[in-house]
XYZ file of C-alpha atoms in Angstrom:
782
model
C -0.080 0.142 -0.163
C 1.462 3.350 -1.296
C 1.487 7.072 -0.410
C -1.024 7.353 -2.889
C -3.678 5.424 -1.275
C -3.167 6.412 2.309
C -6.237 8.559 3.697
C -6.485 11.606 5.612
C -10.638 10.908 5.894
C -13.036 8.267 4.884
C -16.499 10.213 4.524
C -15.854 12.121 2.324
C -12.423 10.217 1.238
C -9.713 12.483 1.066
C -6.239 11.360 0.372
C -3.762 11.908 2.582
C -1.589 13.948 0.600
C -4.580 16.048 -0.683
C -5.691 17.214 2.759
C -1.903 17.972 3.870
C -1.268 20.142 0.477
C -4.994 21.688 1.212
C -4.280 22.871 4.673
C -1.226 24.489 3.632
C -2.719 26.223 1.392
C -5.546 27.546 3.925
C -2.507 28.334 6.309
C -1.175 30.260 3.477
C -4.789 31.901 2.754
C -4.927 32.757 6.426
C -1.739 34.321 6.250
C -2.874 36.794 3.683
C -5.581 37.552 5.199
C -4.144 38.437 8.661
C -1.116 40.029 7.963
C 1.729 40.589 10.133
C 0.911 40.384 13.538
C 3.493 42.066 15.716
C 3.305 40.282 18.646
C 3.832 36.930 17.359
C 6.906 38.089 15.389
C 8.388 39.707 18.046
C 7.759 35.985 19.986
C 9.193 33.811 17.039
C 11.875 36.291 15.699
C 9.527 36.335 12.433
C 8.945 32.758 12.207
C 5.360 32.847 13.585
C 3.928 32.190 9.512
C 6.447 29.798 8.837
C 5.881 27.498 11.465
C 2.138 28.032 11.038
C 2.501 27.073 7.048
C 4.877 23.883 8.033
C 2.465 22.609 10.673
C -0.306 22.607 8.530
C 1.438 20.733 6.017
C 2.431 18.281 8.679
C -0.168 18.190 10.661
C -1.896 14.862 9.907
C 1.421 12.855 8.473
C 0.944 10.636 11.521
C -2.141 9.019 9.903
C 0.138 6.285 7.951
C 0.040 3.578 10.784
C -1.926 0.809 9.651
C -4.017 1.258 13.036
C -5.272 4.302 11.393
C -5.648 3.457 7.719
C -7.638 0.483 9.085
C -9.830 2.407 11.187
C -10.469 4.612 8.138
C -11.312 1.291 6.028
C -13.575 0.306 8.614
C -11.722 -2.822 9.195
C -11.803 -1.570 13.601
C -13.477 0.673 14.739
C -11.315 2.338 16.925
C -7.554 2.811 16.672
C -7.142 4.199 20.442
C -4.135 6.385 19.752
C -3.333 9.988 18.431
C -1.759 10.626 15.205
C -0.756 14.088 15.839
C 2.132 12.451 18.113
C 3.320 10.575 15.069
C 3.016 13.762 13.049
C 5.827 14.824 14.965
C 8.401 12.035 13.810
C 8.799 13.845 10.149
C 9.852 17.264 11.461
C 13.360 16.571 12.518
C 14.685 15.695 9.130
C 13.186 18.419 7.563
C 13.554 21.206 10.079
C 17.113 22.624 10.755
C 16.221 25.548 12.846
C 16.025 24.476 16.536
C 13.776 27.126 17.304
C 11.184 26.954 14.557
C 11.166 22.997 14.468
C 9.666 23.283 18.352
C 6.998 25.915 17.071
C 6.482 23.893 14.311
C 5.974 20.910 16.752
C 3.411 22.886 18.907
C 1.279 23.879 16.297
C 1.368 20.072 14.985
C 0.914 18.497 18.504
C -1.868 20.624 19.878
C -4.367 20.917 16.920
C -6.518 18.535 18.620
C -6.211 18.109 21.952
C -4.533 19.916 24.997
C -1.083 18.790 26.547
C -2.811 18.617 30.190
C -6.152 18.451 31.174
C -9.574 18.193 29.387
C -10.384 15.439 26.969
C -7.278 13.011 26.070
C -4.354 15.386 27.016
C -1.449 14.339 25.422
C 1.138 14.445 28.020
C -0.195 11.842 30.467
C -0.974 9.563 27.527
C 2.611 9.319 26.169
C 4.787 11.653 28.283
C 6.247 8.912 30.311
C 6.062 5.906 27.724
C 9.367 3.948 27.062
C 10.645 3.748 23.547
C 9.164 0.270 23.459
C 5.666 1.179 24.610
C 5.477 3.811 21.873
C 6.833 1.177 19.394
C 4.248 -1.418 20.309
C 1.330 1.351 20.184
C 2.254 3.149 17.036
C 3.279 0.105 14.954
C 3.281 -1.409 12.451
C 4.051 1.590 9.692
C 5.666 1.064 6.522
C 8.894 2.197 6.056
C 8.677 2.722 2.610
C 5.265 4.712 2.966
C 7.253 7.018 5.772
C 10.476 7.481 3.559
C 7.821 8.491 0.452
C 5.967 11.028 2.641
C 8.760 12.569 4.114
C 10.041 12.951 0.630
C 6.715 14.672 -0.711
C 6.549 16.782 2.438
C 10.156 18.066 1.708
C 9.515 18.835 -1.868
C 6.139 20.279 -1.336
C 7.597 22.511 1.668
C 10.501 23.763 -0.864
C 8.124 24.477 -3.509
C 5.804 26.747 -1.196
C 9.210 28.392 -0.495
C 8.984 27.652 3.303
C 12.493 27.652 5.319
C 13.177 23.911 5.392
C 16.379 21.834 5.240
C 15.845 18.628 4.631
C 17.958 15.838 5.534
C 19.051 12.027 4.397
C 16.332 10.289 5.210
C 18.353 6.624 5.777
C 17.275 4.688 8.883
C 14.229 6.947 9.565
C 12.596 5.620 12.413
C 9.050 8.069 12.532
C 8.076 6.711 16.089
C 11.375 7.111 18.150
C 11.836 10.497 16.231
C 8.526 11.665 17.433
C 9.316 10.355 21.034
C 12.150 12.219 21.039
C 10.455 15.396 19.750
C 7.430 15.028 22.359
C 9.620 15.111 25.121
C 11.401 18.235 24.004
C 8.122 20.179 23.350
C 6.507 18.861 27.112
C 9.919 20.757 28.640
C 9.469 23.638 26.560
C 6.229 24.231 27.961
C 6.053 22.495 31.400
C 7.023 25.885 33.450
C 5.320 29.041 33.114
C 6.003 31.475 30.199
C 5.775 35.106 29.648
C 2.699 36.407 28.368
C 3.713 37.217 24.859
C 5.109 33.679 24.604
C 2.432 31.825 25.854
C -0.069 33.912 23.760
C 1.832 33.145 20.426
C 1.559 29.718 21.219
C -2.005 29.880 21.553
C -2.260 31.746 18.487
C 0.018 29.568 16.377
C -2.376 26.449 17.832
C -5.458 28.794 16.514
C -4.068 29.206 12.838
C -3.086 25.582 12.482
C -6.487 24.137 13.509
C -8.351 27.047 11.623
C -6.121 25.924 8.260
C -7.253 22.527 9.346
C -10.946 23.225 9.400
C -10.899 25.252 6.451
C -9.237 22.678 4.291
C -11.395 20.007 5.607
C -14.511 21.949 5.046
C -13.339 22.920 1.633
C -14.172 26.554 2.492
C -13.232 29.801 1.198
C -12.351 32.779 3.429
C -13.392 35.783 2.130
C -10.802 37.873 0.927
C -11.983 41.151 0.635
C -13.722 43.818 3.499
C -16.639 45.502 2.448
C -16.324 48.564 4.786
C -13.035 49.659 2.810
C -12.340 53.150 1.324
C -15.329 52.747 -1.037
C -17.414 52.725 1.513
C -18.176 56.525 2.157
C -19.532 56.656 -1.265
C -21.694 54.671 -1.305
C -23.193 55.515 2.610
C -23.417 59.527 0.886
C -25.455 58.159 -1.983
C -27.699 56.190 0.292
C -27.684 59.429 2.278
C -28.356 61.789 -0.996
C -31.377 59.762 -1.610
C -33.150 60.377 1.093
C -31.928 63.643 1.469
C -30.044 63.519 4.053
C -25.926 64.397 4.179
C -23.142 63.281 6.450
C -23.017 65.396 9.963
C -19.727 66.353 11.227
C -19.224 64.030 14.021
C -19.596 61.232 11.528
C -16.863 62.997 9.366
C -14.991 63.626 12.450
C -15.423 59.905 13.117
C -13.917 58.737 10.076
C -10.736 61.395 10.611
C -9.752 59.310 13.651
C -6.742 57.094 13.104
C -6.659 55.058 16.269
C -9.575 54.250 19.092
C -12.853 55.954 19.455
C -15.108 56.887 21.719
C -18.220 58.358 20.016
C -21.291 59.715 22.229
C -24.182 60.525 19.994
C -27.792 61.015 20.769
C -30.321 58.003 19.305
C -31.282 58.967 16.137
C -28.214 61.484 15.234
C -26.571 58.396 12.782
C -24.403 57.051 15.564
C -24.033 53.778 13.612
C -22.938 55.222 10.656
C -20.114 57.279 12.217
C -19.100 54.007 13.802
C -19.369 52.440 10.109
C -17.356 55.546 8.439
C -14.898 54.788 11.504
C -14.032 51.249 10.732
C -13.664 51.592 7.055
C -10.939 54.121 8.092
C -9.172 51.894 10.721
C -9.505 48.990 7.907
C -7.364 51.117 5.303
C -4.987 52.162 8.015
C -4.237 48.385 9.602
C -3.701 46.752 5.974
C -1.455 49.763 4.891
C 0.558 48.943 7.926
C 0.261 45.420 8.662
C -1.407 43.777 5.461
C -3.901 41.387 5.521
C -7.739 42.081 4.918
C -8.710 43.796 8.610
C -12.382 42.185 10.166
C -14.656 44.200 11.259
C -16.918 43.064 14.450
C -20.170 45.197 15.190
C -21.198 43.781 18.700
C -24.802 44.610 20.090
C -26.000 43.181 23.359
C -29.150 42.050 22.063
C -29.967 39.080 19.632
C -32.760 41.214 17.689
C -30.845 44.392 17.753
C -27.720 42.136 15.991
C -30.196 40.602 13.311
C -31.603 44.026 12.503
C -27.990 45.310 12.171
C -27.034 42.766 9.928
C -30.221 43.081 7.480
C -29.291 47.150 7.641
C -26.019 46.238 6.816
C -26.755 43.958 4.102
C -29.122 46.543 2.594
C -26.358 49.281 2.755
C -23.906 47.124 0.906
C -26.306 45.664 -1.462
C -25.253 41.971 -0.516
C -26.431 40.087 2.592
C -23.820 37.655 1.676
C -21.271 39.574 2.488
C -22.297 40.046 6.457
C -21.524 37.231 9.045
C -24.242 36.789 11.916
C -22.263 35.686 14.744
C -24.326 34.721 17.650
C -25.761 31.517 19.074
C -28.845 31.834 16.804
C -27.326 32.720 13.301
C -28.787 29.532 11.807
C -32.345 30.772 12.887
C -31.792 33.915 11.716
C -31.077 33.149 7.854
C -33.661 30.589 8.034
C -35.966 33.195 9.180
C -34.454 35.224 6.313
C -34.717 32.622 3.840
C -38.091 31.145 4.368
C -41.750 32.710 3.528
C -44.858 32.344 5.528
C -46.354 30.020 2.552
C -43.373 27.547 2.380
C -44.685 23.975 2.256
C -42.230 21.386 4.010
C -40.033 20.814 1.014
C -39.232 24.411 1.027
C -38.725 24.762 4.356
C -36.395 21.695 4.297
C -34.116 23.214 1.912
C -34.175 26.876 3.142
C -32.947 24.779 6.471
C -30.184 22.980 4.972
C -28.653 26.591 3.200
C -28.729 28.656 6.657
C -27.361 25.653 8.351
C -24.401 26.052 5.693
C -24.403 29.455 6.063
C -23.787 29.669 9.771
C -21.385 26.999 9.656
C -19.668 29.334 7.057
C -19.437 32.204 9.529
C -18.123 29.425 12.111
C -15.431 28.872 10.031
C -15.168 32.968 9.649
C -15.202 32.695 5.931
C -17.149 36.838 6.053
C -14.650 39.603 7.199
C -17.621 41.618 8.355
C -19.477 40.004 11.094
C -22.170 41.532 13.528
C -22.870 39.394 16.679
C -22.674 39.705 20.691
C -19.089 40.214 22.217
C -19.510 37.117 24.193
C -18.569 35.054 20.680
C -15.724 36.434 20.614
C -14.696 36.575 23.907
C -14.640 32.977 23.950
C -11.514 32.834 21.733
C -10.088 33.547 25.358
C -10.618 29.867 26.629
C -7.971 29.020 24.183
C -7.525 24.992 23.242
C -8.424 23.456 19.728
C -12.054 24.588 20.271
C -11.564 28.528 20.689
C -7.966 29.256 19.404
C -9.090 29.552 15.970
C -11.624 32.501 17.301
C -8.613 34.442 19.002
C -6.511 34.667 16.178
C -9.066 35.529 13.801
C -9.002 39.007 15.939
C -5.967 39.601 15.097
C -5.536 43.029 13.576
C -9.213 43.550 13.625
C -11.895 46.372 14.296
C -14.047 46.490 16.755
C -17.045 48.713 17.224
C -18.993 48.035 20.219
C -22.537 49.349 20.521
C -24.474 50.000 23.642
C -22.064 49.230 25.964
C -24.887 50.786 28.844
C -26.643 47.019 28.700
C -24.207 45.429 30.224
C -23.707 44.820 34.117
C -20.469 45.298 36.109
C -19.245 41.938 35.764
C -19.875 41.338 31.692
C -18.365 44.758 30.986
C -15.215 44.337 33.229
C -14.762 41.097 31.186
C -15.219 42.469 27.489
C -13.147 46.359 28.795
C -10.380 43.243 29.855
C -10.425 41.595 26.143
C -10.838 45.321 24.161
C -6.780 45.124 25.980
C -6.104 41.936 24.455
C -7.573 42.941 21.063
C -5.306 46.018 21.128
C -2.186 43.917 21.891
C -3.298 41.894 18.903
C -3.233 44.591 16.434
C -7.060 45.803 16.847
C -8.640 49.249 16.739
C -11.828 49.449 19.333
C -14.370 52.074 19.321
C -17.386 52.289 21.625
C -20.472 54.037 20.478
C -22.962 55.426 22.619
C -26.026 57.287 22.969
C -25.697 57.572 26.842
C -21.708 57.393 27.410
C -21.143 58.646 31.174
C -17.402 60.193 31.492
C -17.230 56.932 34.026
C -17.323 54.742 31.223
C -14.987 56.824 29.207
C -12.462 56.897 31.777
C -12.777 53.081 32.064
C -12.223 52.292 28.248
C -9.197 54.524 28.405
C -7.623 52.946 31.100
C -8.249 49.808 29.624
C -6.209 50.593 26.635
C -2.136 51.585 26.384
C -2.917 53.925 23.523
C -4.866 57.130 23.289
C -8.824 56.765 22.567
C -10.252 60.019 21.160
C -13.749 61.150 21.799
C -16.214 62.615 19.000
C -19.107 63.963 20.011
C -22.122 64.811 18.554
C -23.093 68.353 18.592
C -26.315 68.984 20.018
C -26.642 72.664 19.382
C -29.370 73.869 17.805
C -30.818 70.214 17.067
C -34.561 70.450 17.542
C -35.303 69.083 20.965
C -37.567 65.509 20.924
C -39.115 65.083 24.261
C -40.745 66.573 26.864
C -40.774 64.956 30.382
C -43.856 64.263 32.567
C -43.713 62.627 35.531
C -46.191 60.747 37.705
C -46.636 59.503 41.273
C -48.144 56.171 40.787
C -47.024 53.157 39.596
C -47.361 51.970 35.694
C -49.709 49.466 36.242
C -52.313 51.791 38.690
C -55.277 52.164 37.538
C -55.395 55.891 36.978
C -52.129 55.323 34.856
C -53.653 52.837 32.498
C -56.396 55.265 31.837
C -54.304 57.629 30.964
C -52.797 55.648 28.367
C -56.144 54.522 27.175
C -56.619 58.337 26.424
C -53.928 58.662 24.012
C -55.192 55.853 22.469
C -58.324 57.167 21.854
C -56.796 60.083 20.360
C -55.312 57.458 17.709
C -51.803 57.956 18.938
C -49.204 55.580 18.535
C -47.989 54.462 21.680
C -44.908 52.766 23.418
C -45.528 51.391 27.026
C -42.571 49.973 28.629
C -42.471 47.845 31.599
C -39.999 46.686 33.693
C -40.726 42.825 33.802
C -42.427 40.378 31.716
C -45.424 40.475 34.449
C -46.070 43.868 34.682
C -46.039 43.764 30.509
C -48.512 41.033 30.497
C -50.902 42.834 32.630
C -50.857 45.982 31.037
C -51.516 44.649 27.674
C -54.105 42.879 28.607
C -55.758 45.737 30.154
C -54.973 48.007 27.174
C -55.679 45.966 24.529
C -59.421 46.056 24.259
C -59.084 49.461 23.722
C -57.513 49.120 20.047
C -57.970 47.098 17.164
C -56.367 43.773 17.739
C -54.150 43.749 14.777
C -52.689 47.311 16.119
C -51.680 46.275 19.393
C -48.471 43.871 20.231
C -46.856 42.573 23.362
C -43.039 42.282 23.147
C -41.062 40.623 25.462
C -37.836 38.025 25.781
C -40.310 34.768 26.783
C -41.873 34.005 23.270
C -41.000 31.060 21.128
C -38.425 31.908 18.746
C -41.360 31.805 15.571
C -43.613 34.304 17.593
C -41.026 36.424 18.637
C -39.785 37.064 14.847
C -43.039 37.636 13.530
C -43.784 40.155 16.345
C -40.790 41.944 15.751
C -41.341 41.895 11.863
C -44.666 43.029 12.366
C -43.688 45.828 14.862
C -41.057 47.592 12.447
C -43.667 47.360 8.965
C -46.252 49.133 11.544
C -43.750 51.672 13.643
C -40.528 51.850 12.007
C -38.952 54.819 10.960
C -39.722 56.813 7.643
C -43.068 54.424 7.245
C -46.438 56.194 7.208
C -47.774 57.001 10.777
C -50.164 54.666 12.305
C -51.823 54.479 15.295
C -51.292 51.734 17.682
C -50.057 50.350 20.933
C -46.846 48.490 21.731
C -46.116 47.096 25.235
C -42.514 45.553 25.665
C -40.111 45.261 28.250
C -36.190 46.087 28.205
C -35.971 44.151 25.193
C -37.130 47.655 23.375
C -34.519 49.307 24.124
C -31.937 48.900 21.737
C -33.783 45.898 19.381
C -36.140 47.985 17.444
C -35.836 50.953 14.861
C -39.027 52.529 15.660
C -40.961 55.608 16.239
C -43.943 56.958 18.434
C -45.750 59.465 19.155
C -45.648 58.925 23.310
C -44.019 56.951 25.905
C -45.249 56.000 29.048
C -42.510 53.776 31.424
C -41.412 52.472 34.543
C -38.555 54.439 36.274
C -35.359 52.656 35.594
C -31.605 53.721 35.541
C -31.024 57.129 33.109
C -29.288 55.331 30.168
C -32.413 52.416 30.112
C -34.574 55.475 30.179
C -33.018 57.764 27.943
C -32.973 54.813 24.833
C -36.735 54.182 25.498
C -36.858 58.070 25.259
C -34.963 57.289 21.892
C -38.133 55.188 20.530
C -40.342 58.454 20.510
C -40.079 61.336 17.697
C -36.680 59.352 16.769
C -36.057 61.941 14.224
C -37.259 64.952 15.028
C -39.834 65.299 12.617
C -42.436 66.828 15.321
C -42.434 68.517 18.038
C -41.427 67.615 21.312
C -43.773 64.312 22.039
C -44.643 63.382 25.601
C -42.067 60.755 27.400
C -44.035 59.943 30.870
C -42.070 58.463 33.673
C -43.644 56.348 36.272
C -42.108 55.216 39.918
C -41.131 51.833 40.284
C -41.846 49.502 43.338
C -38.903 48.792 45.309
C -38.762 45.149 47.279
C -36.388 42.921 48.120
C -36.190 39.700 45.322
C -37.425 36.161 46.723
C -33.449 35.570 47.505
C -33.228 38.325 49.937
C -30.707 41.220 49.696
C -31.162 44.592 48.665
C -34.341 46.728 47.255
C -34.598 45.848 43.525
C -36.605 48.520 40.959
C -39.753 46.124 39.683
C -37.075 43.257 40.862
C -35.083 44.350 37.795
C -32.804 47.196 38.861
C -30.779 48.180 41.621
C -32.319 50.625 43.899
C -29.753 53.582 44.527
C -29.397 54.138 40.771
C -33.094 54.399 39.898
C -33.842 56.400 42.700
C -31.105 58.602 42.116
C -32.226 59.028 38.355
C -35.643 59.545 39.573
C -34.542 62.563 41.689
C -32.638 64.406 38.919
C -35.692 63.776 36.617
C -37.662 65.597 39.446
C -35.888 68.892 38.708
C -37.169 68.866 35.119
C -40.562 67.907 35.253
C -42.874 69.259 32.720
C -39.786 70.572 30.540
C -38.187 69.699 27.038
C -35.227 67.462 27.641
C -31.867 68.862 26.015
C -29.737 65.491 25.222
C -26.619 67.489 26.290
C -27.983 67.876 29.687
C -29.005 64.469 29.880
C -25.552 63.172 29.599
C -24.474 65.564 32.345
C -27.323 63.901 34.441
C -25.351 60.458 33.954
C -22.236 61.918 35.533
C -24.552 63.232 38.245
C -25.750 59.368 38.617
C -21.938 58.138 38.524
C -20.404 60.289 40.441
C -22.538 59.312 43.816
C -21.100 56.607 45.971
C -23.032 53.883 44.559
C -21.549 55.264 41.009
C -18.211 55.070 42.452
C -19.056 51.106 43.708
C -19.861 50.385 40.233
C -16.503 51.775 38.988
C -14.509 49.902 41.692
C -16.823 47.064 40.730
C -15.847 46.582 36.960
C -12.109 47.324 37.871
C -12.336 44.457 39.518
C -13.980 42.037 37.595
C -11.605 43.525 34.885
C -8.662 42.114 36.747
C -10.487 39.281 37.843
C -11.023 38.114 34.048
C -7.735 39.024 32.821
C -5.586 36.571 35.826
C -7.850 34.182 35.127
C -8.027 33.979 31.207
C -5.257 36.657 29.948
C -2.164 35.625 31.522
C -1.294 32.449 28.791
C 1.342 30.912 31.518
C 0.131 27.760 30.672
C -1.089 27.810 26.917
C -1.725 24.120 26.398
C -3.440 23.488 29.634
C -7.228 23.215 28.718
C -9.172 25.538 30.349
C -12.599 23.230 30.160
C -13.451 23.785 33.656
C -13.771 27.234 32.986
C -16.284 26.889 29.950
C -19.067 25.870 31.601
C -18.908 29.006 34.002
C -18.478 31.239 31.008
C -21.286 29.746 29.262
C -23.462 30.184 32.152
C -22.604 34.145 32.355
C -22.985 35.089 28.954
C -25.515 32.768 27.638
C -28.948 31.006 28.980
C -30.630 27.854 28.458
C -34.001 27.379 26.569
C -36.699 25.365 26.907
C -39.648 23.886 24.842
C -43.365 23.618 25.908
C -44.315 20.600 26.948
C -47.216 20.821 24.475
C -44.907 21.460 21.513
C -43.080 18.512 22.121
C -44.826 16.030 18.926
C -44.431 19.377 16.593
C -40.707 19.564 18.003
C -39.740 16.021 17.547
C -41.905 16.072 14.138
C -39.656 18.849 12.604
C -36.482 17.109 14.023
C -37.249 14.263 11.301
C -38.587 16.273 8.754
C -35.151 16.695 6.784
C -34.564 12.919 6.520
C -30.813 13.430 5.145
C -29.558 16.596 7.452
C -30.080 16.309 10.764
C -28.688 19.569 11.540
C -31.289 21.156 9.162
C -33.894 19.573 10.980
C -32.906 20.442 14.327
C -32.625 24.127 12.872
C -36.283 23.996 11.918
C -37.824 22.458 15.207
C -35.571 25.166 16.913
C -38.648 27.552 16.584
C -40.279 26.018 19.412
C -37.709 26.998 21.839
C -37.918 29.795 24.157
C -35.044 31.670 25.899
C -34.886 31.190 29.691
C -32.311 32.125 32.409
C -29.756 29.150 33.338
C -31.335 29.973 37.237
C -34.466 29.089 35.968
C -33.464 25.380 34.816
C -35.146 24.066 38.179
C -38.622 25.228 36.316
C -37.861 22.888 33.482
C -37.546 18.730 33.211
C -35.054 17.407 30.806
C -35.800 15.057 27.899
C -32.684 13.209 27.250
C -33.880 11.427 24.156
C -34.348 14.968 22.535
C -31.685 16.785 24.729
C -33.377 19.814 25.564
C -35.902 21.099 28.643
C -39.264 20.588 28.621
C -41.362 23.213 30.858
C -45.024 22.622 31.561
C -46.842 26.398 31.435
C -49.187 28.366 29.616
C -48.428 30.288 26.502
C -50.234 32.030 23.843
C -48.774 33.649 20.640
C -49.694 37.230 21.473
C -48.793 37.177 25.364
C -45.752 34.679 25.512
C -45.039 32.655 28.707
C -47.407 33.169 31.795
C -47.973 30.363 34.276
C -46.004 27.696 34.955
C -47.421 23.907 36.136
C -46.145 21.032 38.109
C -43.171 21.093 40.610
C -41.904 23.895 39.410
C -45.646 26.045 39.978
C -44.361 25.489 43.956
C -41.483 28.102 43.445
C -42.520 30.041 40.683
C -44.070 33.503 40.546
C -45.283 35.377 37.405
C -42.731 37.991 36.398
C -40.099 36.323 37.965
C -38.154 34.815 34.636
C -37.132 38.382 33.557
């Protein structure tokens, strides 16, 4: 059996040399896209990309043992050994530079498993085994095949211009060579290393892993960035068609060369300013480092992410240029692809395409991606599963929108990681309509380079809102009567409650006052398909620029940054000032009318069921809400000047509570840095931290007991594609926080949680039945 018959994969069938050549090509493509990474070039004396390419070329050479080939041929079910360890045996005769040899060996050995910890670590399995044990475990290996492969590797590397010095192959013993080099590798990484060296090791691992995955999936990395020097003319053309022109803060943001802080009110073109800045940074990074910088536009909520992806696709004229980077990306693509009248066959085909599109994004295909920060932050978990995410952030541009929506712990983690992105050659912008000076100081403190502040001028701009306070709760009978009076005047009315229970109660009281098709309830506890339909309907009726329609939307916090909508008036429960200003921004959004009413009602304060400090309507800490209320009281009845509103925020953060918040952000920034960003032991598994990370940044999901049969039917609808069937079934999922899992039961066969509860397509999740009913109170799932 010669080299030509050696396989790398059996399904689909791929020869070993074809796969190695494809992985080398993937590594070369990755080098072209990422450019020079200053940190890695310093740590490796300029050898980084040579090491990546050589490791990609040699990473699976160890698949030639008879045991592995028999497994691919189906003659045995499991080989039981690690092929990447054998791959090391081809390196000493190929690479003469000892330093380069060690880096290449690192990339080869770690592209599937960690050295210590996690699933199947390499060091315990092979580190203490004798030469005879190695021979028994890996042999037989055909000597002529090993020699032929070593010759092919040398010829291929030489043809690719890689720095190799092939030596004579007489007496080549691949297993013995592998054992010796593996021992050197363990010695090199046994003791703690400096941050730059450890981080470089993780980036090397990520580059090899990513090149391998791209070649295995036969994927193609995009080689152009749609946000480049040609973006401004496209934006100006789109503006001109609407009778608009670029504003001063947008051109100022574009002129910044480096990090940016942008403070601009809702409706002032903040997003376009951030995109212009991003396009300028893409050009600057590409000129300095080569490559095609990626742009990551992050937002806190899935609905706002989906809306932004569609918006960018429309602006660029091709939604295929935009990657959607969150846990429900395939669901987004499916919703975009299907029509309500599609039959099962059409839905099945759409599901297959959506799965494929989401998989391509997971392979980092697109250079422009919209998502949550959490998907990018996962790169710090390192290891074979996450190091590819980390290297993809090198020489990239990050637009962090609406940082006010994150609590102090998550914000601290994001700021810590921003410092890492900067070290990897990245440039970061923070965009916010509500950017207090305290957050400006925190962001600047997280970075080494200067971050310039650009502010949208509000001088001479028409005032959009007139503030009115009430001294009764939003759910009070008199409050409801006042809202009804506005509906009777055929206005479009937005009502924002702080929790689901209040929102459901208000909707039940108000909906009978208006035509059913003009009233909507929106919160986070809907099935995916119902939430998507609601957001679409709300956007069509109340979207900015659409004809004026009467109607009602009752919502929770999800409306703050999720929908580009415009209402005649707002009734809201008191909340932190950042949240209130975002809610105000959904009214008279582009200032085409005289100042519109924004009516704020006091919150109800009480401890949560678990005890502790008082919270406003069970959601927000008491002190910032009360402080904000006191500030609003001084301006009751007046028109809201958005320049003054920023000063209101600074007043809140200048309190003792504000200092405590500031200190807590910095504490969490340090905690995250110490736990994740040291990289002293880069190849020790971080699996034990993964679950904690997921609990912090993700929730869980469940289906209704009454949807179980329909869910299972969708699972089995696409017979030849399980992933597509699961995607179709996901329309029944309802998001829930991790702490709500006791209210669900685990269905092992389906692999998901089930909740026994009342549900209505227009009202969402309500009363829970069964054992959980003893511990659940409506409104607690926020």
